[in-house]
Amino acid sequence: MREPTFLILTALARAPMHGYGLITEVAELSGGRVELRPGTLYGALDRLADDGLVERDREEIVDGRARRYYRLTDRGETALGAEVERLSHTVRAAQARLSARATQRPAVA
Amino acid sequence: MTRQLGDRYRSLLRFYPADYRAERGDEIVDTYLDLARPGQRRPSRADVVDLASGGARQHLRARHAHGLADALPFAATLALSAATALAAVWLVAAETVTIPVGVFWTSAGPFATLGAVAWIVWLLASVAALLGRGRPVVLLALLATVATIPASVLTPYARPPLFVLLPQVALGLLALFLPARRVSYEPAVVGLAAAGIAVLVRTDFFYYNLLDVLALVALGLASAVAVAGVVFTARGDTRGWWPFVLLLGPILLLALTRLSESGPQQWPKFSAAALTAVVSMVVAVAAVPASLWLSGRRRRTRCSECGQRTVG
């Protein structure tokens, strides 16, 4: 799973969101590293909808602007959970290696 | 002001298919307006690129061919790896040839032809790819490669043969699709290995004695995309055999040069090389729409109840 996809699914895990909300949430989750633009975001959402990982939730008109909300499906929740588990396993392995390296290093006087 | 900006964003929606534009246009424009800076009057260049690439992806999606766009970064990395390997071999083995005494030849400094400049830029492109900044340097290398042709006409310096330059340009055009800001170490590794081999086997070679290199790189590329095609298909990866389709042009250009040799001379005649290049390009260009058509056709199934064709 690519990072933008992972971040979009993570953003939707809390509550259904609209496009603008997703862009700001993804930027916040990634510490400003990933800045999605609308063309990229809606393309990604279409792909996720095709794969059954997200679906449309509801539509609202706020200040005359269309707001369409998207939510995570059960399948999306499972896919996100599997990816979180995979990443956690990798992080745990890296931490174990780093800890082992720290204990093997000779003390500096 | 907001209305004017909205109209400008809306005009960029022409990149999208009409039905998608009708369904999603307002949502995309409104999101852009939500993100607009105070006082912003027109879409930024990055916005134009975003909408153009988004539109291209939707056209592919409509034809059930996501895989083509997904395969571009992979194919671009392979293309840059092959281009780097060739550049390394040409620079180490062909450009350092000793010009025999009595032959009228104007060397480009320590190198035999102007091609050395282009090959050095290609090697720099693989280094830039290590830093995730490969694309602009690939463009520079591409321009340097093409520029050897007019430069050789306007100056006394020679250029590499066209059957060397053409595949390099074809590989370079594909390498322009390298993923932005993503580190690619493969081109540098492949280039380093190719340079090492070239140093080991180097004698007084020039381009015309090195035609087997083109065939070997074609074989390497074909093997890589064949393995990738099998693996992607087995995994259900949308990229499937698209890398093969995308790299078909460069592979044919590289492979057919060896086969188009004629007569006692050990390199292709201009007419044979030109015919080879045209055939390669026609086949490669036709392969993309043909694959898109097949990809769309495979998705169509006949409805068991009404007997009509539906897209599934």
Coordinates of C-alpha atoms in Angstrom, one line a residue:
Chain A
M1 CA 0.0 0.0 0.0
R2 CA 1.4 3.4 -1.0
E3 CA 1.8 6.1 1.6
P4 CA -1.0 8.5 0.3
T5 CA -3.4 5.5 0.2
F6 CA -2.5 4.5 3.7
L7 CA -2.9 8.1 5.0
I8 CA -6.3 8.5 3.3
L9 CA -7.6 5.3 4.9
T10 CA -6.1 6.4 8.2
A11 CA -7.8 9.8 8.0
L12 CA -11.2 8.1 7.2
A13 CA -10.8 5.6 10.1
R14 CA -12.0 8.3 12.6
A15 CA -15.0 9.6 10.8
P16 CA -16.4 10.2 7.3
M17 CA -14.7 13.2 5.7
H18 CA -15.0 15.4 2.6
G19 CA -12.2 16.2 0.1
Y20 CA -10.9 19.4 1.7
G21 CA -11.0 17.8 5.2
L22 CA -9.1 14.8 3.9
I23 CA -6.4 16.9 2.3
T24 CA -5.8 18.8 5.6
E25 CA -6.0 15.7 7.7
V26 CA -3.5 13.8 5.4
A27 CA -1.1 16.8 5.7
E28 CA -1.4 16.8 9.5
L29 CA -1.0 13.0 9.8
S30 CA 2.2 13.1 7.7
G31 CA 3.6 16.1 9.4
G32 CA 3.3 18.2 6.3
R33 CA 5.3 15.7 4.1
V34 CA 2.4 14.6 2.0
E35 CA 0.3 17.4 0.4
L36 CA -2.4 15.9 -1.8
R37 CA -4.0 18.1 -4.5
P38 CA -7.6 17.6 -5.5
G39 CA -6.9 15.9 -8.8
T40 CA -4.7 13.4 -7.1
L41 CA -7.0 13.0 -4.1
Y42 CA -10.2 12.3 -6.1
G43 CA -8.3 9.9 -8.4
A44 CA -7.1 8.0 -5.3
L45 CA -10.6 8.0 -3.9
D46 CA -12.0 6.6 -7.1
R47 CA -9.4 3.8 -7.0
L48 CA -10.2 3.0 -3.4
A49 CA -13.9 3.0 -4.2
D50 CA -13.3 0.7 -7.2
D51 CA -11.5 -1.7 -4.8
G52 CA -14.3 -1.4 -2.3
L53 CA -12.2 0.2 0.4
V54 CA -14.1 3.5 0.7
E55 CA -17.6 4.5 -0.3
R56 CA -19.7 7.7 -0.5
D57 CA -21.3 8.6 2.8
R58 CA -23.5 11.8 2.2
E59 CA -23.6 15.1 0.5
E60 CA -23.9 18.6 1.9
I61 CA -24.0 22.1 0.5
V62 CA -21.9 24.4 2.8
D63 CA -21.6 28.1 1.8
G64 CA -22.8 27.2 -1.6
R65 CA -20.1 24.6 -2.2
A66 CA -20.7 20.9 -2.7
R67 CA -19.3 18.7 0.1
R68 CA -19.4 15.0 -0.6
Y69 CA -18.3 12.8 2.4
Y70 CA -16.5 9.5 2.1
R71 CA -16.3 6.7 4.7
L72 CA -14.2 3.6 5.2
T73 CA -15.9 0.3 4.4
D74 CA -15.5 -2.9 6.4
R75 CA -13.1 -4.1 3.7
G76 CA -11.2 -0.8 4.0
E77 CA -10.9 -1.2 7.7
T78 CA -9.5 -4.8 7.3
A79 CA -7.0 -3.6 4.6
L80 CA -5.9 -0.7 6.9
G81 CA -5.6 -3.1 9.9
A82 CA -3.5 -5.5 7.8
E83 CA -1.2 -2.7 6.7
V84 CA -0.8 -1.3 10.2
E85 CA 0.1 -4.8 11.4
R86 CA 2.7 -5.2 8.6
L87 CA 4.2 -1.8 9.4
S88 CA 4.2 -2.4 13.1
H89 CA 6.1 -5.7 12.5
T90 CA 8.7 -3.9 10.4
V91 CA 9.1 -1.2 13.1
R92 CA 9.5 -3.8 15.9
A93 CA 12.1 -5.6 13.9
A94 CA 14.0 -2.3 13.2
Q95 CA 13.8 -1.4 16.9
A96 CA 15.2 -4.8 17.9
R97 CA 18.1 -4.4 15.5
L98 CA 18.9 -0.9 16.8
S99 CA 18.7 -2.1 20.4
A100 CA 21.1 -5.0 19.7
R101 CA 23.5 -2.6 17.9
A102 CA 23.4 -0.2 20.9
T103 CA 24.3 -3.1 23.4
Q104 CA 27.1 -4.4 21.2
R105 CA 28.8 -1.0 20.8
P106 CA 31.8 -0.7 23.2
A107 CA 31.5 1.9 25.9
V108 CA 33.4 5.1 25.1
A109 CA 35.6 6.3 27.9
Chain B
M1 CA -12.4 37.1 -7.7
T2 CA -13.5 33.6 -6.4
R3 CA -15.8 33.2 -9.3
Q4 CA -13.0 34.1 -11.8
L5 CA -10.6 31.6 -10.1
G6 CA -13.4 29.0 -10.1
D7 CA -13.9 29.6 -13.9
R8 CA -10.2 29.1 -14.5
Y9 CA -10.1 25.9 -12.6
R10 CA -13.3 24.8 -14.4
S11 CA -11.7 25.4 -17.7
L12 CA -8.9 23.0 -16.7
L13 CA -11.4 20.2 -16.2
R14 CA -11.4 19.7 -20.0
F15 CA -8.6 17.2 -19.3
Y16 CA -11.2 14.9 -17.8
P17 CA -13.8 12.7 -19.6
A18 CA -17.1 14.6 -20.1
D19 CA -19.2 12.3 -18.0
Y20 CA -16.7 12.4 -15.1
R21 CA -16.5 16.2 -15.5
A22 CA -20.3 16.4 -15.2
E23 CA -20.3 14.2 -12.1
R24 CA -17.3 15.4 -10.2
G25 CA -16.4 18.8 -11.7
D26 CA -18.1 20.9 -9.0
E27 CA -16.6 18.9 -6.2
I28 CA -13.0 19.2 -7.6
V29 CA -13.3 23.0 -8.3
D30 CA -14.9 23.7 -4.9
T31 CA -12.1 21.8 -3.2
Y32 CA -9.5 23.9 -5.1
L33 CA -11.4 27.0 -4.0
D34 CA -11.3 25.8 -0.4
L35 CA -7.5 25.5 -0.7
A36 CA -6.9 28.8 -2.5
R37 CA -4.7 31.4 -0.9
P38 CA -6.2 34.8 -0.2
G39 CA -6.0 36.9 -3.3
Q40 CA -5.1 34.0 -5.6
R41 CA -6.2 34.8 -9.1
R42 CA -5.2 31.8 -11.2
P43 CA -4.3 28.1 -10.8
S44 CA -0.7 27.4 -10.1
R45 CA 1.5 25.4 -12.5
A46 CA 1.3 22.5 -10.0
D47 CA -2.5 22.6 -10.1
V48 CA -2.4 22.4 -13.9
V49 CA -0.1 19.4 -13.8
D50 CA -2.4 17.8 -11.1
L51 CA -5.5 18.2 -13.2
A52 CA -3.8 17.1 -16.4
S53 CA -2.5 13.9 -14.8
G54 CA -5.8 13.4 -12.9
G55 CA -7.6 13.7 -16.2
A56 CA -5.3 11.3 -18.0
R57 CA -5.8 8.7 -15.2
Q58 CA -9.6 9.1 -15.5
H59 CA -9.4 8.4 -19.2
L60 CA -7.4 5.3 -18.5
R61 CA -9.8 4.3 -15.7
A62 CA -12.7 4.6 -18.1
R63 CA -10.9 2.1 -20.3
H64 CA -10.1 -0.2 -17.4
A65 CA -6.4 0.5 -17.9
H66 CA -5.2 1.9 -14.5
G67 CA -2.2 -0.3 -14.9
L68 CA -0.8 1.8 -17.7
A69 CA -0.3 4.8 -15.4
D70 CA 0.8 2.7 -12.5
A71 CA 3.4 1.0 -14.7
L72 CA 5.0 4.2 -15.9
P73 CA 7.3 4.8 -12.9
F74 CA 8.5 1.1 -13.0
A75 CA 9.1 1.3 -16.7
A76 CA 10.9 4.6 -16.3
T77 CA 13.2 3.2 -13.7
L78 CA 14.0 0.3 -16.0
A79 CA 14.5 2.7 -19.0
L80 CA 16.9 4.9 -17.0
S81 CA 18.8 1.8 -15.8
A82 CA 19.3 0.6 -19.4
A83 CA 20.2 4.1 -20.6
T84 CA 22.8 4.4 -17.8
A85 CA 24.3 1.0 -18.6
L86 CA 24.6 2.0 -22.3
A87 CA 26.1 5.4 -21.4
A88 CA 28.6 3.8 -19.1
V89 CA 29.7 1.3 -21.8
W90 CA 29.9 3.9 -24.6
L91 CA 31.9 6.3 -22.4
V92 CA 34.3 3.7 -21.1
A93 CA 34.7 1.5 -24.1
A94 CA 33.8 3.5 -27.2
E95 CA 34.8 7.1 -26.4
T96 CA 38.3 6.2 -25.2
V97 CA 39.3 4.5 -28.5
T98 CA 42.7 5.4 -29.8
I99 CA 42.4 7.1 -33.2
P100 CA 44.9 5.4 -35.6
V101 CA 47.7 7.6 -36.9
G102 CA 46.9 9.0 -40.3
V103 CA 43.1 9.0 -39.8
F104 CA 41.6 12.5 -40.1
W105 CA 39.6 12.9 -36.9
T106 CA 38.9 15.8 -34.6
S107 CA 38.6 14.4 -31.1
A108 CA 36.4 16.1 -28.5
G109 CA 39.1 16.5 -25.8
P110 CA 40.1 13.2 -24.4
F111 CA 37.1 11.5 -26.0
A112 CA 36.4 10.4 -29.6
T113 CA 33.1 12.2 -30.1
L114 CA 30.7 14.7 -28.7
G115 CA 28.6 11.8 -27.4
A116 CA 30.9 11.7 -24.3
V117 CA 29.2 14.8 -23.0
A118 CA 25.8 13.2 -23.3
W119 CA 27.0 10.0 -21.7
I120 CA 28.4 11.9 -18.8
V121 CA 25.0 13.7 -18.3
W122 CA 23.3 10.3 -18.4
L123 CA 25.6 9.0 -15.6
L124 CA 24.8 12.2 -13.6
A125 CA 21.1 11.4 -14.1
S126 CA 21.5 8.1 -12.4
V127 CA 23.3 9.8 -9.5
A128 CA 20.4 12.4 -9.3
A129 CA 17.9 9.5 -9.2
L130 CA 19.7 8.4 -6.0
L131 CA 18.7 11.7 -4.5
G132 CA 15.1 11.5 -5.9
R133 CA 15.9 14.3 -8.4
G134 CA 16.4 12.2 -11.5
R135 CA 13.7 13.7 -13.8
P136 CA 15.3 17.2 -14.6
V137 CA 18.7 15.6 -15.2
V138 CA 17.1 13.0 -17.5
L139 CA 15.6 15.8 -19.5
L140 CA 19.1 17.5 -19.7
A141 CA 20.7 14.2 -20.8
L142 CA 18.0 13.7 -23.4
L143 CA 18.6 17.2 -24.8
A144 CA 22.4 16.6 -24.7
T145 CA 21.9 13.4 -26.7
V146 CA 19.7 15.0 -29.3
A147 CA 22.0 18.1 -29.5
T148 CA 25.0 15.9 -30.6
I149 CA 23.3 15.7 -34.1
P150 CA 23.2 19.4 -35.0
A151 CA 26.4 20.0 -33.0
S152 CA 28.3 17.5 -35.2
V153 CA 27.0 19.3 -38.3
L154 CA 28.0 22.8 -37.1
T155 CA 31.4 21.8 -35.6
P156 CA 34.3 19.6 -36.8
Y157 CA 33.5 17.1 -34.0
A158 CA 31.9 13.7 -34.7
R159 CA 28.9 12.2 -33.0
P160 CA 28.0 8.6 -32.1
P161 CA 26.1 6.7 -34.9
L162 CA 22.3 7.2 -35.1
F163 CA 21.7 3.5 -34.2
V164 CA 23.3 4.3 -30.8
L165 CA 21.5 7.7 -30.3
L166 CA 18.0 6.6 -31.3
P167 CA 17.5 3.9 -28.6
Q168 CA 19.0 6.2 -26.1
V169 CA 16.4 8.9 -26.9
A170 CA 13.6 6.3 -26.8
L171 CA 14.8 5.2 -23.3
G172 CA 15.2 8.8 -22.2
L173 CA 11.6 9.7 -23.2
L174 CA 10.3 6.9 -21.1
A175 CA 12.7 7.7 -18.2
L176 CA 11.1 11.2 -18.0
F177 CA 8.3 9.4 -16.1
L178 CA 10.5 8.7 -13.2
P179 CA 8.6 9.1 -9.9
A180 CA 9.2 12.6 -8.6
R181 CA 11.0 12.8 -5.3
R182 CA 11.4 9.1 -5.0
V183 CA 14.8 7.6 -4.6
S184 CA 15.8 5.1 -7.4
Y185 CA 19.1 3.3 -6.8
E186 CA 18.7 0.8 -9.6
P187 CA 20.1 3.0 -12.4
A188 CA 23.3 3.8 -10.5
V189 CA 23.8 0.2 -9.5
V190 CA 23.3 -1.1 -13.1
G191 CA 25.4 1.7 -14.5
L192 CA 28.3 1.0 -12.1
A193 CA 28.1 -2.7 -13.0
A194 CA 28.1 -2.0 -16.7
A195 CA 31.1 0.4 -16.3
G196 CA 33.0 -2.2 -14.4
I197 CA 32.4 -4.8 -17.1
A198 CA 33.4 -2.3 -19.8
V199 CA 36.7 -1.5 -18.0
L200 CA 37.5 -5.2 -17.6
V201 CA 36.9 -6.2 -21.3
R202 CA 38.0 -2.8 -22.8
T203 CA 40.3 -2.9 -25.8
D204 CA 40.3 -0.6 -28.8
F205 CA 36.6 -0.8 -29.5
F206 CA 34.5 1.8 -31.2
Y207 CA 30.7 2.0 -31.5
Y208 CA 30.7 -0.2 -34.7
N209 CA 32.4 -3.1 -32.9
L210 CA 30.0 -2.9 -29.9
L211 CA 26.7 -3.7 -31.6
D212 CA 26.3 -6.8 -29.4
V213 CA 26.0 -4.4 -26.4
L214 CA 22.7 -3.1 -27.9
A215 CA 21.4 -6.7 -28.3
L216 CA 22.5 -7.6 -24.8
V217 CA 20.7 -4.6 -23.2
A218 CA 17.6 -5.5 -25.3
L219 CA 17.7 -9.0 -23.9
G220 CA 18.2 -7.8 -20.4
L221 CA 15.3 -5.4 -20.7
A222 CA 13.0 -8.0 -22.3
S223 CA 13.9 -10.5 -19.5
A224 CA 13.2 -7.9 -16.8
V225 CA 9.8 -6.9 -18.2
A226 CA 8.8 -10.6 -18.8
V227 CA 9.6 -11.5 -15.2
A228 CA 7.8 -8.4 -14.0
G229 CA 4.8 -9.3 -16.2
V230 CA 4.6 -12.8 -14.7
V231 CA 5.0 -11.6 -11.1
F232 CA 2.6 -8.7 -11.5
T233 CA 0.0 -10.9 -13.1
A234 CA 0.3 -13.6 -10.5
R235 CA -0.1 -11.0 -7.7
G236 CA -3.1 -9.4 -9.3
D237 CA -1.1 -6.2 -9.6
T238 CA -2.7 -3.7 -12.1
R239 CA 0.6 -3.1 -13.8
G240 CA 0.5 -6.6 -15.3
W241 CA 2.2 -6.6 -18.7
W242 CA 2.1 -2.8 -19.2
P243 CA 5.8 -2.4 -18.6
F244 CA 6.4 -4.7 -21.5
V245 CA 4.1 -2.7 -23.7
L246 CA 5.7 0.6 -22.6
L247 CA 9.3 -0.7 -23.2
L248 CA 8.5 -2.4 -26.5
G249 CA 9.8 0.5 -28.6
P250 CA 13.2 0.8 -27.0
I251 CA 13.6 -3.0 -26.9
L252 CA 12.8 -3.3 -30.6
L253 CA 15.2 -0.4 -31.5
L254 CA 18.0 -2.1 -29.5
A255 CA 17.3 -5.6 -30.7
L256 CA 16.7 -4.9 -34.4
T257 CA 19.9 -2.9 -34.9
R258 CA 21.9 -6.1 -34.7
L259 CA 19.5 -7.9 -37.1
S260 CA 19.5 -5.1 -39.7
E261 CA 23.2 -5.5 -40.6
S262 CA 23.6 -6.2 -44.2
G263 CA 26.4 -7.0 -46.6
P264 CA 30.1 -7.3 -45.5
Q265 CA 30.0 -4.3 -43.3
Q266 CA 29.4 -5.1 -39.6
W267 CA 26.9 -2.4 -39.0
P268 CA 23.5 -1.5 -40.4
K269 CA 23.3 0.7 -43.6
F270 CA 21.4 3.9 -43.2
S271 CA 18.4 2.7 -45.1
A272 CA 18.1 -0.5 -43.1
A273 CA 18.6 1.3 -39.8
A274 CA 16.0 3.9 -40.8
L275 CA 13.5 1.2 -41.8
T276 CA 14.2 -0.7 -38.5
A277 CA 13.6 2.5 -36.5
V278 CA 10.3 3.3 -38.3
V279 CA 9.0 -0.3 -37.9
S280 CA 10.0 -0.3 -34.2
M281 CA 8.3 2.9 -33.5
V282 CA 5.1 2.0 -35.4
V283 CA 4.8 -1.3 -33.6
A284 CA 5.5 0.3 -30.2
V285 CA 3.1 3.2 -30.7
A286 CA 0.3 0.9 -32.0
A287 CA 0.9 -1.5 -29.1
V288 CA -0.5 1.1 -26.6
P289 CA -3.9 1.7 -28.1
A290 CA -4.2 -1.9 -29.1
S291 CA -3.5 -3.0 -25.5
L292 CA -6.0 -0.4 -24.2
W293 CA -8.6 -1.7 -26.6
L294 CA -8.0 -5.3 -25.6
S295 CA -8.0 -4.3 -21.9
G296 CA -11.4 -2.7 -22.3
R297 CA -12.7 -5.6 -24.4
R298 CA -11.6 -8.2 -21.8
R299 CA -13.8 -6.4 -19.2
R300 CA -16.9 -6.6 -21.3
T301 CA -19.1 -9.6 -20.5
R302 CA -22.4 -10.6 -22.0
C303 CA -25.3 -10.4 -19.6
S304 CA -26.7 -13.9 -19.1
E305 CA -30.3 -12.6 -18.8
C306 CA -30.7 -9.9 -21.5
G307 CA -27.8 -11.0 -23.7
Q308 CA -26.5 -7.5 -24.0
R309 CA -22.9 -6.6 -23.6
T310 CA -22.1 -4.9 -20.3
V311 CA -18.9 -3.5 -18.9
G312 CA -18.0 -5.4 -15.7

